[in-house]
Amino acid sequence: MDLPPPPNLASLSDLVSPPADSAMRRREFIFGAGTSSYQIEGAVHEDGRLESIWDRFCATPGKVLRGETGATACDHYHRWQDDLDILERLGLDAYRFSIAWPRVMDEAGRPNARGIDFYKRLLDGLAERGIRAFVTLYHWDLPQHLEDRGGWLNRETAQRFTDYADLMSRELAGRVAAWTTHNEPWCAAYLGYGDGHHAPGHKSTRSAAQAMHHLLLGHGLALPALRANDPKARQGIVANVAPGYADTDTAADRNAARLFETFQNRWVLDPLLKGEYPAELWRLRDDSEPVVAPGDMDIIQRPVDYLGLNFYSRAVLRSAGPDRFDWVRRPDVERTTMDWEVYPQGMQDLLEALDREYVRLPPLYITENGMSSDDGGDAGEVDDRQRQAYIKRHFAACSRAMANGVDVRGYFIWSLLDNFEWAFGYERRFGLVHVDFDTQQRTLKRSALAYADFLRERAAG
């Protein structure tokens, strides 16, 4: 793919900055970057950390590209102070990261002080640097001992998650700006239990539906503990979302796009915001309706303070028959190294559609947006021009949605660091910061330097 030519710049910040009249430039708008525990921490055998489903999955031949694992990853567990210094150098308002559940509790549910102390040090380091903490409780690294008892197919796991949320919100109260219960329950349920691409690697539409229900139930059950233990913090959940577009302007293809959005978006958002699953979902998923106990939906739809949205691309769909759709891969469009189409307009379209659809839509944060690109392997200057253009165009799309009345209050770029990209190992690089995984040297890419310049100019203005 041909990279865009270097632009003529008034300042480096012009590479990524939102439009001059964007509401994103207001001081109260939060800019940040994100990571997750298994993707960066390493130290999987240290200080009492238990095995996770991703440790087991990575150890299973054929599951992860080249057999790579998160055993070392970015070695953030030992290099966290240097990484916080990078956050400070970038001038970020907030840092979104996750806690490793296997690091903070033993099999009996008792606290592991050594693991908890790591997060206390991390949070104190953020506070010293004036950076707010957006903390995710579950970013997919379920303790393996819970998976051995059924994982998210076992309703008891929702209660164990509530115990975990209760412990962490008591231990870390006063240090956290915002709690997230789950990151992307769609991925945890469908990729983990439906198509087997992620840990724990099950392949069953019925299992995916039941896992989703228990993930959402755990979210609702955990909210009262989070509110009681840390009342000054906000509580929410993060969903990965994508707009669907019809391949042709036929009724069948328009219906296919609607079915995709039911599968991708409404499967998660309808229970949270309407207290019900979309009825057509179970026809789409081959009679995979989960077991739902009385009162579950009331628990799941408990109010949240915010909804995080992770946006990367769109889907183009064509009909494959009644209640079926196929993805269409259009040629000659810009793509990332994940083979995802770059389509910034999709962000605006989706934000405005959700704003119309959901009466109870809470304030929104873009909790992940970014791209995997070929940045080069050297730890010298990394001029990631495609990422720079990607960020700038998506900032503009978000700005247009905000101008049209959508309540977006913050934006987190994914990811702070190149890291372990799940089943793709270390091949796909999403970071603002280049990581040499042999030496662990960090190098700020040009996108990061431009982001920092924009934030400095905003602060000075």
Coordinates of C-alpha atoms in Angstrom, one line a residue:
M1 CA 0.0 0.0 0.0
D2 CA 1.3 3.5 -0.9
L3 CA 1.7 5.7 2.2
P4 CA 0.3 9.2 2.1
P5 CA 3.0 11.8 1.3
P6 CA 4.3 13.9 4.1
P7 CA 2.1 17.0 4.5
N8 CA 3.3 20.6 4.7
L9 CA 3.0 21.3 8.4
A10 CA 2.5 24.4 10.4
S11 CA 3.4 22.2 13.4
L12 CA 3.8 18.5 14.1
S13 CA 0.5 18.4 15.8
D14 CA -1.2 19.0 12.5
L15 CA -0.5 15.4 11.6
V16 CA -3.2 14.2 14.0
S17 CA -5.1 17.1 15.5
P18 CA -8.9 17.5 15.4
P19 CA -10.4 20.3 13.3
A20 CA -9.9 23.8 14.6
D21 CA -13.6 24.2 15.6
S22 CA -13.9 20.7 17.2
A23 CA -15.4 20.3 20.6
M24 CA -12.7 17.7 21.2
R25 CA -10.3 20.7 21.8
R26 CA -12.1 21.8 24.9
R27 CA -10.1 21.3 28.1
E28 CA -12.7 19.1 29.7
F29 CA -12.5 16.5 26.9
I30 CA -10.3 13.6 27.9
F31 CA -7.5 12.3 25.7
G32 CA -5.7 9.1 26.5
A33 CA -4.3 5.7 25.4
G34 CA -5.0 2.2 26.4
T35 CA -3.4 -1.2 27.1
S36 CA -4.5 -4.5 28.7
S37 CA -2.8 -6.7 31.2
Y38 CA -2.0 -9.9 29.3
Q39 CA -0.9 -7.9 26.3
I40 CA 1.8 -5.9 28.1
E41 CA 2.6 -7.1 31.6
G42 CA 4.5 -10.4 31.2
A43 CA 5.7 -11.8 34.5
V44 CA 3.1 -14.6 34.3
H45 CA 4.8 -16.7 37.0
E46 CA 5.7 -14.0 39.5
D47 CA 4.4 -12.9 42.8
G48 CA 1.6 -15.5 43.1
R49 CA 0.0 -14.9 39.7
L50 CA -2.2 -17.9 38.7
E51 CA -2.5 -19.4 35.2
S52 CA -5.0 -17.6 32.9
I53 CA -7.0 -19.0 30.0
W54 CA -4.6 -17.1 27.7
D55 CA -1.6 -18.8 29.2
R56 CA -3.2 -22.2 28.5
F57 CA -4.4 -21.1 25.0
C58 CA -1.0 -19.9 24.1
A59 CA 0.6 -23.2 25.2
T60 CA -1.8 -25.1 22.9
P61 CA -0.1 -25.8 19.5
G62 CA -1.6 -24.0 16.6
K63 CA -3.6 -21.4 18.5
V64 CA -1.3 -18.4 18.3
L65 CA 0.9 -17.3 15.4
R66 CA 4.4 -18.8 15.6
G67 CA 3.5 -20.2 19.1
E68 CA 4.1 -16.8 20.7
T69 CA 2.9 -16.0 24.2
G70 CA 2.4 -13.1 26.6
A71 CA 4.9 -14.6 29.1
T72 CA 7.2 -11.5 28.6
A73 CA 5.2 -9.3 26.3
C74 CA 6.3 -5.6 27.0
D75 CA 7.7 -6.6 30.4
H76 CA 5.5 -3.8 31.8
Y77 CA 5.4 -5.5 35.2
H78 CA 9.0 -4.5 35.7
R79 CA 9.2 -1.5 33.4
W80 CA 5.9 0.3 34.5
Q81 CA 7.7 3.4 35.8
D82 CA 9.3 4.0 32.4
D83 CA 6.0 3.4 30.7
L84 CA 4.3 5.9 33.0
D85 CA 7.0 8.4 32.2
I86 CA 6.0 7.9 28.5
L87 CA 2.4 8.7 29.4
E88 CA 3.6 11.9 31.1
R89 CA 5.8 12.9 28.2
L90 CA 2.8 12.5 25.9
G91 CA 0.8 14.8 28.1
L92 CA -2.2 12.4 28.3
D93 CA -5.2 13.2 30.5
A94 CA -5.9 9.5 31.2
Y95 CA -4.6 6.0 30.9
R96 CA -6.9 3.0 30.3
F97 CA -5.5 -0.3 31.5
S98 CA -6.7 -3.6 32.9
I99 CA -6.1 -5.6 36.0
A100 CA -5.1 -9.2 35.7
W101 CA -7.7 -11.2 37.7
P102 CA -5.2 -14.1 38.1
R103 CA -2.7 -11.8 39.7
V104 CA -4.8 -10.5 42.5
M105 CA -6.7 -13.5 43.9
D106 CA -5.9 -17.1 44.8
E107 CA -8.1 -20.1 43.9
A108 CA -10.1 -19.7 47.1
G109 CA -10.9 -16.0 46.3
R110 CA -8.5 -14.6 48.9
P111 CA -6.5 -11.5 48.0
N112 CA -3.0 -11.8 46.8
A113 CA -1.3 -8.8 48.4
R114 CA 1.8 -8.9 46.1
G115 CA -0.3 -8.7 43.0
I116 CA -2.6 -6.0 44.4
D117 CA 0.4 -3.9 45.5
F118 CA 1.6 -3.8 41.9
Y119 CA -1.6 -2.0 40.9
K120 CA -1.5 0.3 43.9
R121 CA 2.0 1.4 42.8
L122 CA 0.8 1.8 39.3
L123 CA -2.1 3.9 40.3
D124 CA 0.0 6.0 42.7
G125 CA 2.5 6.6 39.9
L126 CA -0.3 7.8 37.7
A127 CA -1.6 10.2 40.4
E128 CA 1.9 11.6 40.9
R129 CA 2.0 12.4 37.2
G130 CA -1.5 13.9 37.2
I131 CA -3.0 11.2 34.9
R132 CA -6.4 9.8 35.5
A133 CA -6.9 6.0 35.7
F134 CA -9.6 4.2 33.7
V135 CA -9.4 0.7 35.0
T136 CA -10.9 -2.4 33.3
L137 CA -11.6 -5.4 35.5
Y138 CA -11.9 -8.0 32.8
H139 CA -9.9 -7.8 29.5
W140 CA -10.3 -11.5 28.8
D141 CA -7.7 -13.1 31.1
L142 CA -10.0 -15.4 33.1
P143 CA -8.2 -17.5 35.8
Q144 CA -7.8 -21.0 34.4
H145 CA -9.2 -22.6 37.5
L146 CA -12.5 -20.9 36.8
E147 CA -12.5 -22.1 33.2
D148 CA -11.8 -25.6 34.5
R149 CA -15.2 -25.3 36.3
G150 CA -17.0 -24.1 33.1
G151 CA -15.7 -20.5 32.7
W152 CA -18.3 -18.1 31.5
L153 CA -20.6 -21.1 30.7
N154 CA -21.0 -21.5 34.4
R155 CA -23.4 -19.0 36.0
E156 CA -21.2 -19.1 39.2
T157 CA -18.5 -17.3 37.3
A158 CA -20.7 -14.2 37.2
Q159 CA -20.7 -14.3 41.0
R160 CA -17.0 -14.9 41.2
F161 CA -16.5 -11.8 39.0
T162 CA -18.6 -9.8 41.4
D163 CA -16.4 -11.0 44.3
Y164 CA -13.3 -9.9 42.3
A165 CA -14.9 -6.5 41.5
D166 CA -15.8 -6.0 45.2
L167 CA -12.2 -6.8 46.3
M168 CA -10.5 -4.5 43.8
S169 CA -12.9 -1.6 44.3
R170 CA -12.3 -1.8 48.1
E171 CA -8.5 -2.1 47.7
L172 CA -8.1 0.6 45.1
A173 CA -10.9 3.0 46.2
G174 CA -10.0 6.7 45.7
R175 CA -7.3 5.9 43.1
V176 CA -9.6 5.2 40.1
A177 CA -11.4 7.8 38.0
A178 CA -13.5 5.2 36.1
W179 CA -14.2 1.5 36.4
T180 CA -15.0 -0.7 33.4
T181 CA -16.5 -4.1 34.2
H182 CA -15.8 -5.8 30.9
N183 CA -13.9 -4.9 27.8
E184 CA -15.7 -6.2 24.7
P185 CA -18.0 -8.9 26.0
W186 CA -18.8 -9.7 22.3
C187 CA -15.1 -10.8 21.8
A188 CA -15.0 -12.7 25.0
A189 CA -18.2 -14.6 24.2
Y190 CA -18.1 -15.0 20.5
L191 CA -14.4 -15.3 19.7
G192 CA -13.7 -17.3 22.9
Y193 CA -16.8 -19.6 23.0
G194 CA -18.3 -19.3 19.5
D195 CA -15.6 -19.6 16.9
G196 CA -12.6 -20.6 18.9
H197 CA -10.3 -17.8 17.6
H198 CA -9.6 -16.6 21.2
A199 CA -9.2 -18.3 24.6
P200 CA -10.6 -20.6 25.8
G201 CA -11.1 -21.8 22.2
H202 CA -14.6 -23.3 22.2
K203 CA -16.7 -23.5 19.0
S204 CA -20.4 -23.4 19.7
T205 CA -23.1 -20.8 19.0
R206 CA -25.0 -22.0 22.0
S207 CA -22.0 -21.6 24.2
A208 CA -21.3 -18.1 22.9
A209 CA -24.8 -17.0 23.8
Q210 CA -24.7 -18.5 27.3
A211 CA -21.2 -17.0 27.9
M212 CA -22.5 -13.6 26.7
H213 CA -25.4 -13.8 29.2
H214 CA -23.2 -14.6 32.1
L215 CA -20.7 -11.9 31.2
L216 CA -23.5 -9.3 31.1
L217 CA -24.9 -10.7 34.3
G218 CA -21.5 -10.4 36.0
H219 CA -21.4 -6.8 34.8
G220 CA -24.8 -6.0 36.4
L221 CA -24.0 -7.9 39.6
A222 CA -20.8 -6.0 40.1
L223 CA -22.1 -2.5 39.7
P224 CA -23.6 -2.1 43.3
A225 CA -20.2 -3.1 44.8
L226 CA -18.3 -0.7 42.6
R227 CA -20.7 2.1 43.6
A228 CA -20.7 1.3 47.3
N229 CA -16.9 0.9 47.6
D230 CA -15.7 3.7 45.3
P231 CA -18.6 6.2 45.0
K232 CA -16.5 9.0 43.5
A233 CA -15.5 6.9 40.5
R234 CA -17.6 6.4 37.4
Q235 CA -18.8 2.9 36.4
G236 CA -19.4 1.6 32.9
I237 CA -18.7 -1.1 30.3
V238 CA -17.0 -1.2 27.0
A239 CA -18.4 -2.7 23.8
N240 CA -16.8 -3.2 20.4
V241 CA -19.1 -1.8 17.7
A242 CA -19.2 -1.5 13.9
P243 CA -21.7 -0.1 11.4
G244 CA -23.1 -2.4 8.7
Y245 CA -23.6 -1.2 5.1
A246 CA -25.5 -2.9 2.4
D247 CA -23.4 -4.1 -0.6
T248 CA -26.3 -3.1 -2.9
D249 CA -29.4 -1.0 -2.5
T250 CA -31.7 -4.0 -2.4
A251 CA -34.1 -4.9 0.4
A252 CA -32.2 -8.2 0.9
D253 CA -28.8 -6.5 1.4
R254 CA -30.2 -3.8 3.6
N255 CA -31.7 -6.5 5.8
A256 CA -28.3 -8.2 5.8
A257 CA -26.7 -5.0 7.1
R258 CA -29.4 -4.8 9.8
L259 CA -28.8 -8.4 10.8
F260 CA -25.1 -7.8 11.1
E261 CA -25.6 -4.9 13.4
T262 CA -28.0 -7.1 15.5
F263 CA -25.2 -9.7 15.8
Q264 CA -22.3 -7.2 16.3
N265 CA -23.9 -4.3 18.3
R266 CA -27.4 -5.0 19.6
W267 CA -26.5 -8.4 21.1
V268 CA -24.6 -6.4 23.7
L269 CA -26.3 -3.0 23.7
D270 CA -29.9 -4.0 23.8
P271 CA -29.6 -6.0 27.0
L272 CA -27.7 -3.2 28.6
L273 CA -29.9 -0.3 27.4
K274 CA -33.3 -1.9 26.8
G275 CA -33.3 -4.9 29.1
E276 CA -33.9 -7.5 26.4
Y277 CA -32.1 -9.5 23.7
P278 CA -33.1 -8.8 20.1
A279 CA -35.7 -11.4 19.2
E280 CA -34.2 -12.0 15.7
L281 CA -30.8 -12.8 17.2
W282 CA -31.7 -16.4 18.1
R283 CA -32.9 -17.1 14.5
L284 CA -29.6 -15.6 13.3
R285 CA -27.6 -17.7 15.7
D286 CA -29.3 -21.1 15.0
D287 CA -31.6 -21.4 18.0
S288 CA -28.9 -20.5 20.5
E289 CA -31.0 -18.7 23.1
P290 CA -29.3 -18.8 26.5
V291 CA -30.8 -19.8 29.8
V292 CA -32.0 -16.6 31.5
A293 CA -33.2 -16.7 35.1
P294 CA -36.0 -14.4 36.4
G295 CA -34.7 -11.0 37.2
D296 CA -31.5 -11.4 35.2
M297 CA -32.4 -8.7 32.6
D298 CA -33.2 -6.2 35.4
I299 CA -29.7 -6.8 36.8
I300 CA -28.1 -6.5 33.4
Q301 CA -29.7 -3.1 32.6
R302 CA -28.7 -1.4 35.8
P303 CA -27.8 2.2 34.9
V304 CA -24.1 3.0 34.1
D305 CA -22.3 6.3 34.2
Y306 CA -20.8 5.9 30.8
L307 CA -20.5 3.5 27.8
G308 CA -17.2 2.9 26.2
L309 CA -17.1 2.2 22.4
N310 CA -14.3 0.5 20.6
F311 CA -14.3 1.4 16.9
Y312 CA -12.0 0.2 14.2
S313 CA -13.8 -0.4 10.9
R314 CA -17.1 -1.1 9.2
A315 CA -18.6 -4.2 7.5
V316 CA -20.2 -4.4 4.1
L317 CA -22.8 -7.1 3.8
R318 CA -24.8 -9.0 1.3
S319 CA -27.7 -11.3 1.8
A320 CA -27.0 -15.1 2.1
G321 CA -30.6 -16.0 2.4
P322 CA -33.3 -15.5 5.1
D323 CA -31.7 -14.5 8.4
R324 CA -28.2 -14.9 6.9
F325 CA -25.5 -12.5 5.7
D326 CA -22.1 -12.6 4.2
W327 CA -19.2 -10.1 4.5
V328 CA -18.1 -8.5 1.3
R329 CA -14.4 -7.6 0.9
R330 CA -14.3 -4.7 -1.4
P331 CA -11.1 -4.3 -3.5
D332 CA -9.0 -1.2 -3.9
V333 CA -9.8 0.4 -0.5
E334 CA -7.3 1.3 2.2
R335 CA -6.7 -1.4 4.8
T336 CA -4.7 -2.0 7.9
T337 CA -2.4 -4.9 8.4
M338 CA -5.3 -6.6 10.3
D339 CA -7.0 -6.4 6.8
W340 CA -9.6 -4.1 8.2
E341 CA -10.9 -1.4 5.9
V342 CA -10.1 2.2 6.9
Y343 CA -13.5 4.0 6.9
P344 CA -13.6 6.9 9.3
Q345 CA -17.1 8.0 8.2
G346 CA -18.3 4.8 9.8
M347 CA -17.5 6.3 13.2
Q348 CA -19.7 9.3 12.7
D349 CA -22.5 7.2 11.2
L350 CA -22.4 4.7 14.1
L351 CA -22.3 7.3 16.8
E352 CA -25.3 9.2 15.4
A353 CA -27.2 5.9 14.8
L354 CA -26.7 4.8 18.4
D355 CA -27.8 8.3 19.6
R356 CA -31.0 7.9 17.7
E357 CA -31.6 4.3 18.7
Y358 CA -31.2 4.3 22.5
V359 CA -33.2 6.6 24.7
R360 CA -31.1 5.6 27.7
L361 CA -27.7 6.1 26.0
P362 CA -25.3 7.3 28.6
P363 CA -22.3 9.6 28.0
L364 CA -19.9 8.0 25.6
Y365 CA -16.1 7.5 25.4
I366 CA -14.2 6.2 22.5
T367 CA -12.2 3.7 24.5
E368 CA -10.3 2.2 21.6
N369 CA -9.5 3.5 18.2
G370 CA -6.3 2.8 16.3
M371 CA -4.7 0.7 13.7
S372 CA -2.1 -2.0 13.0
S373 CA 0.4 -0.8 10.4
D374 CA 3.8 -1.7 8.9
D375 CA 5.9 0.7 10.9
G376 CA 9.3 -0.8 10.3
G377 CA 11.3 -2.9 12.7
D378 CA 14.0 -0.5 13.6
A379 CA 14.0 1.3 16.9
G380 CA 15.1 4.5 15.3
E381 CA 12.6 7.1 14.0
V382 CA 9.3 5.5 13.1
D383 CA 7.3 7.7 10.7
D384 CA 4.0 5.8 10.8
R385 CA 2.2 8.0 8.2
Q386 CA -0.8 5.7 7.8
R387 CA -1.5 5.8 11.5
Q388 CA -1.1 9.6 11.7
A389 CA -3.7 10.0 8.9
Y390 CA -5.9 7.4 10.5
I391 CA -6.0 9.2 13.8
K392 CA -6.6 12.6 12.2
R393 CA -9.5 11.4 10.1
H394 CA -11.2 9.6 13.0
F395 CA -10.8 12.6 15.2
A396 CA -12.6 14.6 12.5
A397 CA -15.4 11.9 12.3
C398 CA -15.9 12.0 16.0
S399 CA -15.9 15.8 15.9
R400 CA -18.7 15.8 13.3
A401 CA -20.8 13.5 15.4
M402 CA -20.3 15.7 18.5
A403 CA -21.3 18.7 16.4
N404 CA -24.5 16.9 15.6
G405 CA -25.3 16.4 19.3
V406 CA -23.7 13.1 20.3
D407 CA -22.3 13.2 23.8
V408 CA -18.7 12.0 23.5
R409 CA -16.5 12.9 26.4
G410 CA -13.2 11.3 25.8
Y411 CA -11.0 9.4 23.3
F412 CA -8.4 6.7 23.9
I413 CA -6.1 5.6 21.2
W414 CA -5.3 1.9 21.0
S415 CA -2.6 1.2 21.9
L416 CA 0.0 2.9 23.9
L417 CA 2.6 0.2 23.1
D418 CA 3.1 -2.4 20.4
N419 CA 2.1 -5.5 22.3
F420 CA 0.9 -9.1 22.2
E421 CA -1.9 -9.0 19.7
W422 CA -3.7 -12.1 20.9
A423 CA -3.9 -14.9 18.3
F424 CA -1.6 -12.8 16.0
G425 CA 1.2 -12.8 18.5
Y426 CA 3.7 -10.0 18.0
E427 CA 3.2 -9.5 14.2
R428 CA 0.5 -6.8 14.3
R429 CA 1.7 -3.5 15.8
F430 CA -1.0 -1.1 17.1
G431 CA 1.3 1.1 19.3
L432 CA 1.9 4.8 19.4
V433 CA 5.2 3.6 20.9
H434 CA 7.4 1.1 19.0
V435 CA 8.7 -1.8 21.2
D436 CA 11.7 -3.9 20.3
F437 CA 10.7 -7.1 21.9
D438 CA 14.3 -8.4 22.0
T439 CA 15.7 -5.4 23.9
Q440 CA 12.4 -3.9 25.3
Q441 CA 13.5 -0.5 24.0
R442 CA 10.7 1.9 23.6
T443 CA 10.6 4.5 20.7
L444 CA 7.9 7.1 20.3
K445 CA 6.6 6.9 16.8
R446 CA 5.8 10.1 14.9
S447 CA 2.1 9.7 15.6
A448 CA 2.9 9.8 19.4
L449 CA 5.1 12.9 19.0
A450 CA 2.3 14.6 17.0
Y451 CA -0.3 13.6 19.6
A452 CA 1.9 15.0 22.3
D453 CA 2.4 18.3 20.4
F454 CA -1.3 18.6 19.9
L455 CA -2.0 18.1 23.7
R456 CA 0.7 20.6 24.6
E457 CA -0.8 23.2 22.3
R458 CA -4.3 22.5 23.7
A459 CA -3.0 22.9 27.2
A460 CA -1.2 26.1 26.4
G461 CA -4.3 27.6 24.6

